[in-house]
JSON list of C-alpha atoms in Angstrom, two decimals:
[
{"chain": "A", "resi": 27, "resn": "MET", "atom": "CA", "xyz": [83.71, 33.58, -94.91]},
{"chain": "A", "resi": 28, "resn": "PRO", "atom": "CA", "xyz": [84.13, 33.05, -98.65]},
{"chain": "A", "resi": 29, "resn": "LYS", "atom": "CA", "xyz": [85.33, 36.04, -100.60]},
{"chain": "A", "resi": 30, "resn": "SER", "atom": "CA", "xyz": [85.12, 37.11, -104.21]},
{"chain": "A", "resi": 31, "resn": "LYS", "atom": "CA", "xyz": [86.96, 39.70, -106.23]},
{"chain": "A", "resi": 32, "resn": "ALA", "atom": "CA", "xyz": [86.32, 43.24, -104.99]},
{"chain": "A", "resi": 33, "resn": "ALA", "atom": "CA", "xyz": [84.18, 45.56, -107.07]},
{"chain": "A", "resi": 34, "resn": "GLU", "atom": "CA", "xyz": [83.74, 49.32, -106.94]},
{"chain": "A", "resi": 35, "resn": "PRO", "atom": "CA", "xyz": [80.45, 50.09, -105.19]},
{"chain": "A", "resi": 36, "resn": "GLY", "atom": "CA", "xyz": [77.82, 52.02, -107.08]},
{"chain": "A", "resi": 37, "resn": "LEU", "atom": "CA", "xyz": [76.58, 54.14, -104.20]},
{"chain": "A", "resi": 38, "resn": "SER", "atom": "CA", "xyz": [76.45, 57.66, -105.53]},
{"chain": "A", "resi": 39, "resn": "LYS", "atom": "CA", "xyz": [72.78, 58.17, -104.64]},
{"chain": "A", "resi": 40, "resn": "ASP", "atom": "CA", "xyz": [71.78, 59.26, -101.15]},
{"chain": "A", "resi": 41, "resn": "ARG", "atom": "CA", "xyz": [69.58, 56.25, -100.57]},
{"chain": "A", "resi": 42, "resn": "ALA", "atom": "CA", "xyz": [70.18, 53.28, -98.28]},
{"chain": "A", "resi": 43, "resn": "PRO", "atom": "CA", "xyz": [69.56, 49.77, -99.62]},
{"chain": "A", "resi": 44, "resn": "ALA", "atom": "CA", "xyz": [66.02, 48.51, -99.24]},
{"chain": "A", "resi": 45, "resn": "GLY", "atom": "CA", "xyz": [65.28, 47.33, -95.72]},
{"chain": "A", "resi": 46, "resn": "THR", "atom": "CA", "xyz": [68.14, 49.27, -94.15]},
{"chain": "A", "resi": 47, "resn": "ALA", "atom": "CA", "xyz": [67.28, 50.83, -90.78]},
{"chain": "A", "resi": 48, "resn": "LYS", "atom": "CA", "xyz": [67.29, 54.62, -90.75]},
{"chain": "A", "resi": 49, "resn": "ASP", "atom": "CA", "xyz": [70.07, 54.80, -88.15]},
{"chain": "A", "resi": 50, "resn": "ALA", "atom": "CA", "xyz": [72.22, 52.09, -89.77]},
{"chain": "A", "resi": 51, "resn": "VAL", "atom": "CA", "xyz": [75.58, 53.00, -91.29]},
{"chain": "A", "resi": 52, "resn": "VAL", "atom": "CA", "xyz": [75.55, 52.31, -95.01]},
{"chain": "A", "resi": 53, "resn": "PRO", "atom": "CA", "xyz": [78.53, 52.37, -97.42]},
{"chain": "A", "resi": 54, "resn": "MET", "atom": "CA", "xyz": [79.91, 55.53, -98.98]},
{"chain": "A", "resi": 55, "resn": "GLN", "atom": "CA", "xyz": [83.23, 56.14, -100.70]},
{"chain": "A", "resi": 56, "resn": "GLY", "atom": "CA", "xyz": [85.35, 58.36, -98.47]},
{"chain": "A", "resi": 57, "resn": "ASP", "atom": "CA", "xyz": [87.78, 61.15, -99.28]},
{"chain": "A", "resi": 58, "resn": "LEU", "atom": "CA", "xyz": [90.79, 59.04, -100.25]},
{"chain": "A", "resi": 59, "resn": "PHE", "atom": "CA", "xyz": [93.21, 61.95, -100.36]},
{"chain": "A", "resi": 60, "resn": "SER", "atom": "CA", "xyz": [93.04, 62.59, -96.59]},
{"chain": "A", "resi": 61, "resn": "MET", "atom": "CA", "xyz": [93.35, 58.94, -95.56]},
{"chain": "A", "resi": 62, "resn": "ASP", "atom": "CA", "xyz": [95.96, 56.21, -95.36]},
{"chain": "A", "resi": 63, "resn": "SER", "atom": "CA", "xyz": [94.32, 54.29, -98.20]},
{"chain": "A", "resi": 64, "resn": "PRO", "atom": "CA", "xyz": [94.36, 53.19, -100.94]},
{"chain": "A", "resi": 65, "resn": "LEU", "atom": "CA", "xyz": [97.14, 50.67, -100.34]},
{"chain": "A", "resi": 66, "resn": "ARG", "atom": "CA", "xyz": [99.00, 49.85, -103.53]},
{"chain": "A", "resi": 67, "resn": "GLY", "atom": "CA", "xyz": [101.97, 47.94, -102.14]},
{"chain": "A", "resi": 68, "resn": "GLY", "atom": "CA", "xyz": [102.23, 44.36, -100.90]},
{"chain": "A", "resi": 69, "resn": "VAL", "atom": "CA", "xyz": [100.50, 42.91, -97.85]},
{"chain": "A", "resi": 70, "resn": "HIS", "atom": "CA", "xyz": [102.79, 42.62, -94.82]},
{"chain": "A", "resi": 71, "resn": "GLY", "atom": "CA", "xyz": [102.45, 41.02, -91.41]},
{"chain": "A", "resi": 72, "resn": "GLU", "atom": "CA", "xyz": [104.40, 41.13, -88.17]},
{"chain": "A", "resi": 73, "resn": "LEU", "atom": "CA", "xyz": [106.54, 38.00, -87.72]},
{"chain": "A", "resi": 74, "resn": "SER", "atom": "CA", "xyz": [105.27, 37.00, -84.27]},
{"chain": "A", "resi": 75, "resn": "LEU", "atom": "CA", "xyz": [101.70, 36.99, -85.59]},
{"chain": "A", "resi": 76, "resn": "MET", "atom": "CA", "xyz": [102.80, 34.57, -88.29]},
{"chain": "A", "resi": 77, "resn": "ALA", "atom": "CA", "xyz": [104.72, 32.27, -85.95]},
{"chain": "A", "resi": 78, "resn": "TYR", "atom": "CA", "xyz": [102.49, 31.98, -82.86]},
{"chain": "A", "resi": 79, "resn": "PRO", "atom": "CA", "xyz": [98.81, 31.17, -82.13]},
{"chain": "A", "resi": 80, "resn": "PHE", "atom": "CA", "xyz": [97.24, 34.53, -81.32]},
{"chain": "A", "resi": 81, "resn": "PHE", "atom": "CA", "xyz": [93.98, 34.09, -83.26]},
{"chain": "A", "resi": 82, "resn": "ALA", "atom": "CA", "xyz": [91.10, 31.61, -83.27]},
{"chain": "A", "resi": 83, "resn": "LEU", "atom": "CA", "xyz": [90.54, 29.65, -86.48]},
{"chain": "A", "resi": 84, "resn": "THR", "atom": "CA", "xyz": [86.75, 29.56, -86.42]},
{"chain": "A", "resi": 85, "resn": "LYS", "atom": "CA", "xyz": [83.84, 31.61, -87.70]},
{"chain": "A", "resi": 86, "resn": "GLN", "atom": "CA", "xyz": [81.89, 30.87, -84.54]},
{"chain": "A", "resi": 87, "resn": "ALA", "atom": "CA", "xyz": [82.46, 32.87, -81.36]},
{"chain": "A", "resi": 88, "resn": "TRP", "atom": "CA", "xyz": [85.46, 31.29, -79.60]},
{"chain": "A", "resi": 89, "resn": "MET", "atom": "CA", "xyz": [84.82, 32.00, -75.94]},
{"chain": "A", "resi": 90, "resn": "LYS", "atom": "CA", "xyz": [87.63, 29.92, -74.41]},
{"chain": "A", "resi": 91, "resn": "PRO", "atom": "CA", "xyz": [91.04, 31.39, -73.53]},
{"chain": "A", "resi": 92, "resn": "LEU", "atom": "CA", "xyz": [93.96, 30.47, -75.76]},
{"chain": "A", "resi": 93, "resn": "ALA", "atom": "CA", "xyz": [97.28, 29.55, -74.16]},
{"chain": "A", "resi": 94, "resn": "TYR", "atom": "CA", "xyz": [100.68, 28.72, -75.65]},
{"chain": "A", "resi": 95, "resn": "SER", "atom": "CA", "xyz": [104.06, 28.17, -74.01]},
{"chain": "A", "resi": 96, "resn": "THR", "atom": "CA", "xyz": [107.46, 26.89, -75.12]},
{"chain": "A", "resi": 97, "resn": "GLY", "atom": "CA", "xyz": [109.35, 27.56, -71.89]},
{"chain": "A", "resi": 98, "resn": "GLU", "atom": "CA", "xyz": [110.91, 30.66, -73.43]},
{"chain": "A", "resi": 99, "resn": "ILE", "atom": "CA", "xyz": [107.76, 32.23, -74.85]},
{"chain": "A", "resi": 100, "resn": "SER", "atom": "CA", "xyz": [104.29, 32.36, -73.35]},
{"chain": "A", "resi": 101, "resn": "ILE", "atom": "CA", "xyz": [101.04, 33.68, -74.81]},
{"chain": "A", "resi": 102, "resn": "GLU", "atom": "CA", "xyz": [97.64, 34.04, -73.15]},
{"chain": "A", "resi": 103, "resn": "VAL", "atom": "CA", "xyz": [94.63, 35.31, -75.06]},
{"chain": "A", "resi": 104, "resn": "GLN", "atom": "CA", "xyz": [91.40, 36.11, -73.22]},
{"chain": "A", "resi": 105, "resn": "PRO", "atom": "CA", "xyz": [88.10, 36.46, -75.14]},
{"chain": "A", "resi": 106, "resn": "GLY", "atom": "CA", "xyz": [86.06, 39.63, -75.08]},
{"chain": "A", "resi": 107, "resn": "HIS", "atom": "CA", "xyz": [82.27, 39.68, -74.95]},
{"chain": "A", "resi": 108, "resn": "LYS", "atom": "CA", "xyz": [82.15, 38.63, -78.64]},
{"chain": "A", "resi": 109, "resn": "GLY", "atom": "CA", "xyz": [84.89, 36.02, -78.33]},
{"chain": "A", "resi": 110, "resn": "VAL", "atom": "CA", "xyz": [88.57, 35.83, -79.27]},
{"chain": "A", "resi": 111, "resn": "ALA", "atom": "CA", "xyz": [89.67, 37.74, -82.36]},
{"chain": "A", "resi": 112, "resn": "ASN", "atom": "CA", "xyz": [89.77, 35.19, -85.18]},
{"chain": "A", "resi": 113, "resn": "ILE", "atom": "CA", "xyz": [91.80, 34.58, -88.32]},
{"chain": "A", "resi": 114, "resn": "TYR", "atom": "CA", "xyz": [89.42, 36.73, -90.39]},
{"chain": "A", "resi": 115, "resn": "ASP", "atom": "CA", "xyz": [89.78, 39.61, -87.94]},
{"chain": "A", "resi": 116, "resn": "LYS", "atom": "CA", "xyz": [93.53, 39.26, -88.38]},
{"chain": "A", "resi": 117, "resn": "GLU", "atom": "CA", "xyz": [93.10, 40.59, -91.93]},
{"chain": "A", "resi": 118, "resn": "VAL", "atom": "CA", "xyz": [92.42, 44.04, -90.45]},
{"chain": "A", "resi": 119, "resn": "ILE", "atom": "CA", "xyz": [95.73, 43.89, -88.57]},
{"chain": "A", "resi": 120, "resn": "LEU", "atom": "CA", "xyz": [97.56, 42.77, -91.71]},
{"chain": "A", "resi": 121, "resn": "TYR", "atom": "CA", "xyz": [96.04, 45.64, -93.66]},
{"chain": "A", "resi": 122, "resn": "ILE", "atom": "CA", "xyz": [97.09, 48.21, -91.04]},
{"chain": "A", "resi": 123, "resn": "ALA", "atom": "CA", "xyz": [100.58, 46.67, -90.81]},
{"chain": "A", "resi": 124, "resn": "SER", "atom": "CA", "xyz": [100.81, 46.97, -94.60]},
{"chain": "A", "resi": 125, "resn": "LEU", "atom": "CA", "xyz": [99.82, 50.64, -94.51]},
{"chain": "A", "resi": 126, "resn": "MET", "atom": "CA", "xyz": [102.46, 51.25, -91.87]},
{"chain": "A", "resi": 127, "resn": "ALA", "atom": "CA", "xyz": [105.17, 49.27, -93.70]},
{"chain": "A", "resi": 128, "resn": "ALA", "atom": "CA", "xyz": [104.44, 51.20, -96.90]},
{"chain": "A", "resi": 129, "resn": "LYS", "atom": "CA", "xyz": [104.83, 54.52, -95.08]},
{"chain": "A", "resi": 130, "resn": "ILE", "atom": "CA", "xyz": [108.14, 53.46, -93.55]},
{"chain": "A", "resi": 131, "resn": "GLU", "atom": "CA", "xyz": [109.38, 52.25, -96.95]},
{"chain": "A", "resi": 132, "resn": "ASN", "atom": "CA", "xyz": [108.45, 55.61, -98.49]},
{"chain": "A", "resi": 133, "resn": "GLY", "atom": "CA", "xyz": [110.14, 57.57, -95.70]},
{"chain": "A", "resi": 134, "resn": "GLU", "atom": "CA", "xyz": [106.84, 59.02, -94.48]},
{"chain": "A", "resi": 135, "resn": "PRO", "atom": "CA", "xyz": [106.11, 59.79, -90.80]},
{"chain": "A", "resi": 136, "resn": "VAL", "atom": "CA", "xyz": [104.07, 57.15, -89.02]},
{"chain": "A", "resi": 137, "resn": "SER", "atom": "CA", "xyz": [101.88, 57.14, -85.93]},
{"chain": "A", "resi": 138, "resn": "GLN", "atom": "CA", "xyz": [99.65, 54.63, -84.19]},
{"chain": "A", "resi": 139, "resn": "ASN", "atom": "CA", "xyz": [96.53, 56.23, -85.66]},
{"chain": "A", "resi": 140, "resn": "PHE", "atom": "CA", "xyz": [95.25, 55.06, -89.04]},
{"chain": "A", "resi": 141, "resn": "GLN", "atom": "CA", "xyz": [92.30, 56.22, -91.11]},
{"chain": "A", "resi": 142, "resn": "PHE", "atom": "CA", "xyz": [91.20, 54.27, -94.18]},
{"chain": "A", "resi": 143, "resn": "THR", "atom": "CA", "xyz": [88.15, 53.44, -96.26]},
{"chain": "A", "resi": 144, "resn": "ALA", "atom": "CA", "xyz": [86.35, 50.16, -95.87]},
{"chain": "A", "resi": 145, "resn": "ASN", "atom": "CA", "xyz": [86.25, 49.86, -99.66]},
{"chain": "A", "resi": 146, "resn": "ASP", "atom": "CA", "xyz": [90.04, 49.84, -99.92]},
{"chain": "A", "resi": 147, "resn": "PHE", "atom": "CA", "xyz": [90.24, 47.22, -97.17]},
{"chain": "A", "resi": 148, "resn": "PHE", "atom": "CA", "xyz": [87.76, 45.07, -99.12]},
{"chain": "A", "resi": 149, "resn": "ARG", "atom": "CA", "xyz": [89.79, 45.55, -102.32]},
{"chain": "A", "resi": 150, "resn": "VAL", "atom": "CA", "xyz": [93.00, 44.35, -100.70]},
{"chain": "A", "resi": 151, "resn": "THR", "atom": "CA", "xyz": [91.41, 41.38, -98.91]},
{"chain": "A", "resi": 152, "resn": "GLY", "atom": "CA", "xyz": [89.29, 40.35, -101.90]},
{"chain": "A", "resi": 153, "resn": "ALA", "atom": "CA", "xyz": [85.88, 40.91, -100.33]},
{"chain": "A", "resi": 154, "resn": "THR", "atom": "CA", "xyz": [82.89, 42.25, -102.22]},
{"chain": "A", "resi": 155, "resn": "PRO", "atom": "CA", "xyz": [81.51, 45.46, -100.65]},
{"chain": "A", "resi": 156, "resn": "SER", "atom": "CA", "xyz": [78.08, 44.65, -99.24]},
{"chain": "A", "resi": 157, "resn": "SER", "atom": "CA", "xyz": [76.02, 45.21, -96.12]},
{"chain": "A", "resi": 158, "resn": "ASN", "atom": "CA", "xyz": [77.28, 41.85, -94.78]},
{"chain": "A", "resi": 159, "resn": "ALA", "atom": "CA", "xyz": [80.90, 42.84, -95.46]},
{"chain": "A", "resi": 160, "resn": "TYR", "atom": "CA", "xyz": [80.47, 46.10, -93.55]},
{"chain": "A", "resi": 161, "resn": "THR", "atom": "CA", "xyz": [78.87, 44.23, -90.66]},
{"chain": "A", "resi": 162, "resn": "ARG", "atom": "CA", "xyz": [81.76, 41.73, -90.57]},
{"chain": "A", "resi": 163, "resn": "LEU", "atom": "CA", "xyz": [84.27, 44.59, -90.55]},
{"chain": "A", "resi": 164, "resn": "TYR", "atom": "CA", "xyz": [82.47, 46.25, -87.63]},
{"chain": "A", "resi": 165, "resn": "GLU", "atom": "CA", "xyz": [82.38, 42.97, -85.69]},
{"chain": "A", "resi": 166, "resn": "ALA", "atom": "CA", "xyz": [86.06, 42.31, -86.46]},
{"chain": "A", "resi": 167, "resn": "LEU", "atom": "CA", "xyz": [87.05, 45.70, -85.04]},
{"chain": "A", "resi": 168, "resn": "GLU", "atom": "CA", "xyz": [84.93, 44.98, -81.97]},
{"chain": "A", "resi": 169, "resn": "ARG", "atom": "CA", "xyz": [86.71, 41.66, -81.32]},
{"chain": "A", "resi": 170, "resn": "LEU", "atom": "CA", "xyz": [90.15, 43.13, -81.99]},
{"chain": "A", "resi": 171, "resn": "GLN", "atom": "CA", "xyz": [89.48, 45.84, -79.41]},
{"chain": "A", "resi": 172, "resn": "SER", "atom": "CA", "xyz": [87.93, 43.57, -76.77]},
{"chain": "A", "resi": 173, "resn": "THR", "atom": "CA", "xyz": [90.30, 40.57, -77.01]},
{"chain": "A", "resi": 174, "resn": "GLN", "atom": "CA", "xyz": [93.00, 40.72, -74.31]},
{"chain": "A", "resi": 175, "resn": "ILE", "atom": "CA", "xyz": [96.54, 39.45, -74.96]},
{"chain": "A", "resi": 176, "resn": "LYS", "atom": "CA", "xyz": [99.34, 38.80, -72.49]},
{"chain": "A", "resi": 177, "resn": "THR", "atom": "CA", "xyz": [102.76, 37.71, -73.71]},
{"chain": "A", "resi": 178, "resn": "ASP", "atom": "CA", "xyz": [106.40, 37.91, -72.71]},
{"chain": "A", "resi": 179, "resn": "ILE", "atom": "CA", "xyz": [107.45, 38.47, -76.32]},
{"chain": "A", "resi": 180, "resn": "GLU", "atom": "CA", "xyz": [109.29, 41.80, -76.32]},
{"chain": "A", "resi": 181, "resn": "THR", "atom": "CA", "xyz": [109.02, 44.33, -79.13]},
{"chain": "A", "resi": 182, "resn": "GLY", "atom": "CA", "xyz": [111.16, 47.39, -79.74]},
{"chain": "A", "resi": 183, "resn": "GLY", "atom": "CA", "xyz": [113.32, 46.45, -76.77]},
{"chain": "A", "resi": 184, "resn": "GLU", "atom": "CA", "xyz": [110.35, 46.67, -74.40]},
{"chain": "A", "resi": 185, "resn": "GLY", "atom": "CA", "xyz": [108.09, 44.13, -72.72]},
{"chain": "A", "resi": 186, "resn": "GLU", "atom": "CA", "xyz": [104.61, 44.38, -71.22]},
{"chain": "A", "resi": 187, "resn": "ALA", "atom": "CA", "xyz": [103.53, 42.57, -68.05]},
{"chain": "A", "resi": 188, "resn": "GLY", "atom": "CA", "xyz": [99.81, 43.27, -68.38]},
{"chain": "A", "resi": 189, "resn": "PHE", "atom": "CA", "xyz": [97.15, 42.68, -71.00]},
{"chain": "A", "resi": 190, "resn": "PHE", "atom": "CA", "xyz": [96.69, 44.70, -74.19]},
{"chain": "A", "resi": 191, "resn": "SER", "atom": "CA", "xyz": [94.26, 44.69, -77.11]},
{"chain": "A", "resi": 192, "resn": "TRP", "atom": "CA", "xyz": [95.21, 44.58, -80.79]},
{"chain": "A", "resi": 193, "resn": "VAL", "atom": "CA", "xyz": [93.66, 48.01, -81.31]},
{"chain": "A", "resi": 194, "resn": "GLU", "atom": "CA", "xyz": [93.28, 50.59, -78.57]},
{"chain": "A", "resi": 195, "resn": "THR", "atom": "CA", "xyz": [90.37, 52.32, -80.27]},
{"chain": "A", "resi": 196, "resn": "ALA", "atom": "CA", "xyz": [88.24, 51.58, -83.33]},
{"chain": "A", "resi": 197, "resn": "ARG", "atom": "CA", "xyz": [85.63, 53.99, -84.72]},
{"chain": "A", "resi": 198, "resn": "LEU", "atom": "CA", "xyz": [83.49, 54.21, -87.84]},
{"chain": "A", "resi": 199, "resn": "GLN", "atom": "CA", "xyz": [83.19, 57.81, -89.00]},
{"chain": "A", "resi": 200, "resn": "TYR", "atom": "CA", "xyz": [79.98, 58.68, -90.86]},
{"chain": "A", "resi": 201, "resn": "THR", "atom": "CA", "xyz": [78.06, 61.58, -92.30]},
{"chain": "A", "resi": 202, "resn": "LYS", "atom": "CA", "xyz": [74.29, 62.05, -92.48]},
{"chain": "A", "resi": 203, "resn": "THR", "atom": "CA", "xyz": [72.19, 62.60, -95.56]},
{"chain": "A", "resi": 204, "resn": "ARG", "atom": "CA", "xyz": [69.29, 65.03, -95.76]},
{"chain": "A", "resi": 205, "resn": "THR", "atom": "CA", "xyz": [66.96, 62.19, -94.74]},
{"chain": "A", "resi": 206, "resn": "GLY", "atom": "CA", "xyz": [69.03, 61.36, -91.66]},
{"chain": "A", "resi": 207, "resn": "GLU", "atom": "CA", "xyz": [70.66, 58.23, -93.05]},
{"chain": "A", "resi": 208, "resn": "ARG", "atom": "CA", "xyz": [74.22, 57.49, -91.94]},
{"chain": "A", "resi": 209, "resn": "ARG", "atom": "CA", "xyz": [76.86, 57.13, -94.65]},
{"chain": "A", "resi": 210, "resn": "LEU", "atom": "CA", "xyz": [80.18, 55.49, -93.75]},
{"chain": "A", "resi": 211, "resn": "LYS", "atom": "CA", "xyz": [83.08, 57.81, -94.54]},
{"chain": "A", "resi": 212, "resn": "ALA", "atom": "CA", "xyz": [86.13, 56.32, -92.85]},
{"chain": "A", "resi": 213, "resn": "VAL", "atom": "CA", "xyz": [87.45, 53.72, -90.43]},
{"chain": "A", "resi": 214, "resn": "ASN", "atom": "CA", "xyz": [89.66, 55.07, -87.63]},
{"chain": "A", "resi": 215, "resn": "VAL", "atom": "CA", "xyz": [91.92, 52.69, -85.71]},
{"chain": "A", "resi": 216, "resn": "ARG", "atom": "CA", "xyz": [94.67, 53.20, -83.13]},
{"chain": "A", "resi": 217, "resn": "LEU", "atom": "CA", "xyz": [97.17, 50.32, -83.18]},
{"chain": "A", "resi": 218, "resn": "CYS", "atom": "CA", "xyz": [98.42, 48.92, -79.87]},
{"chain": "A", "resi": 219, "resn": "ASP", "atom": "CA", "xyz": [101.87, 49.88, -78.55]},
{"chain": "A", "resi": 220, "resn": "TRP", "atom": "CA", "xyz": [103.19, 46.29, -78.73]},
{"chain": "A", "resi": 221, "resn": "LEU", "atom": "CA", "xyz": [102.53, 45.85, -82.43]},
{"chain": "A", "resi": 222, "resn": "PHE", "atom": "CA", "xyz": [103.50, 49.41, -83.31]},
{"chain": "A", "resi": 223, "resn": "ARG", "atom": "CA", "xyz": [106.95, 48.92, -81.75]},
{"chain": "A", "resi": 224, "resn": "ALA", "atom": "CA", "xyz": [107.44, 45.60, -83.52]},
{"chain": "A", "resi": 225, "resn": "ILE", "atom": "CA", "xyz": [106.87, 47.16, -86.93]},
{"chain": "A", "resi": 226, "resn": "LEU", "atom": "CA", "xyz": [108.54, 50.52, -86.35]},
{"chain": "A", "resi": 227, "resn": "LYS", "atom": "CA", "xyz": [111.58, 49.58, -84.26]},
{"chain": "A", "resi": 228, "resn": "ASP", "atom": "CA", "xyz": [112.18, 45.88, -84.91]},
{"chain": "A", "resi": 229, "resn": "ARG", "atom": "CA", "xyz": [111.08, 46.03, -88.57]},
{"chain": "A", "resi": 230, "resn": "SER", "atom": "CA", "xyz": [109.90, 42.45, -88.01]},
{"chain": "A", "resi": 231, "resn": "VAL", "atom": "CA", "xyz": [107.60, 42.26, -91.01]},
{"chain": "A", "resi": 232, "resn": "MET", "atom": "CA", "xyz": [107.26, 39.78, -93.82]},
{"chain": "A", "resi": 233, "resn": "GLN", "atom": "CA", "xyz": [105.25, 39.98, -97.02]},
{"chain": "A", "resi": 234, "resn": "TYR", "atom": "CA", "xyz": [102.24, 37.69, -97.39]},
{"chain": "A", "resi": 235, "resn": "ALA", "atom": "CA", "xyz": [101.26, 35.94, -100.59]},
{"chain": "A", "resi": 236, "resn": "PRO", "atom": "CA", "xyz": [98.05, 37.45, -102.06]},
{"chain": "A", "resi": 237, "resn": "SER", "atom": "CA", "xyz": [96.47, 33.97, -101.92]},
{"chain": "A", "resi": 238, "resn": "TYR", "atom": "CA", "xyz": [96.45, 34.23, -98.11]},
{"chain": "A", "resi": 239, "resn": "PHE", "atom": "CA", "xyz": [93.14, 36.07, -98.24]},
{"chain": "A", "resi": 240, "resn": "GLN", "atom": "CA", "xyz": [91.52, 33.21, -100.14]},
{"chain": "A", "resi": 241, "resn": "ALA", "atom": "CA", "xyz": [92.41, 30.69, -97.41]},
{"chain": "A", "resi": 242, "resn": "GLU", "atom": "CA", "xyz": [89.36, 29.10, -95.78]},
{"chain": "A", "resi": 243, "resn": "PRO", "atom": "CA", "xyz": [90.12, 27.19, -92.55]},
{"chain": "A", "resi": 244, "resn": "ASP", "atom": "CA", "xyz": [87.44, 24.64, -91.78]},
{"chain": "A", "resi": 245, "resn": "GLN", "atom": "CA", "xyz": [88.07, 23.56, -88.22]},
{"chain": "A", "resi": 246, "resn": "PRO", "atom": "CA", "xyz": [88.08, 25.32, -84.82]},
{"chain": "A", "resi": 247, "resn": "SER", "atom": "CA", "xyz": [91.64, 25.96, -83.75]},
{"chain": "A", "resi": 248, "resn": "ALA", "atom": "CA", "xyz": [94.01, 28.87, -83.29]},
{"chain": "A", "resi": 249, "resn": "LEU", "atom": "CA", "xyz": [96.69, 30.54, -85.30]}
]
């Protein structure tokens, strides 16, 4: 999934790109002042996600379970109907973790619910806003919600015996034009309890180098 430098979309007209289905969601800049974006600080990630293989390293649908065990730590990842969440989908989690870390640093209240614009996500990750980019974001959210994780890694002084997903809910909020076309306004995500506790209570976050988003793994694996 090669990326190029983000550009501001020129989408002020109420017209979908040529060939776009009438009921498709097409890009629109949202109301930034009521959302958690734009992110201006550094990109942060939770330490366990950096240290252990939670994500598939392939663009293709990875339909096999992932398993990892050291004797002290065990991880089991079960694919959803679109496969295991992959390293590109992980960028969404990093972005949300960064929003949360920035709020904590600024002394702002935080919750598990985040609302942001797709355009700001593309800016931070270095993607060019396009119909393909919006489709990839939608599919990433779908895999993050459907992938099931089981681990004995505790966060915030608590453990979980069952399975959880990276995001509990993921929704694309849109408005309609006079012609009935859907315009994307915001992305709404509820972060899972496990990751929320790790960032809020354990403060187990580390800053990523900006070059991380230009990395291009070329073999099926897990990370």
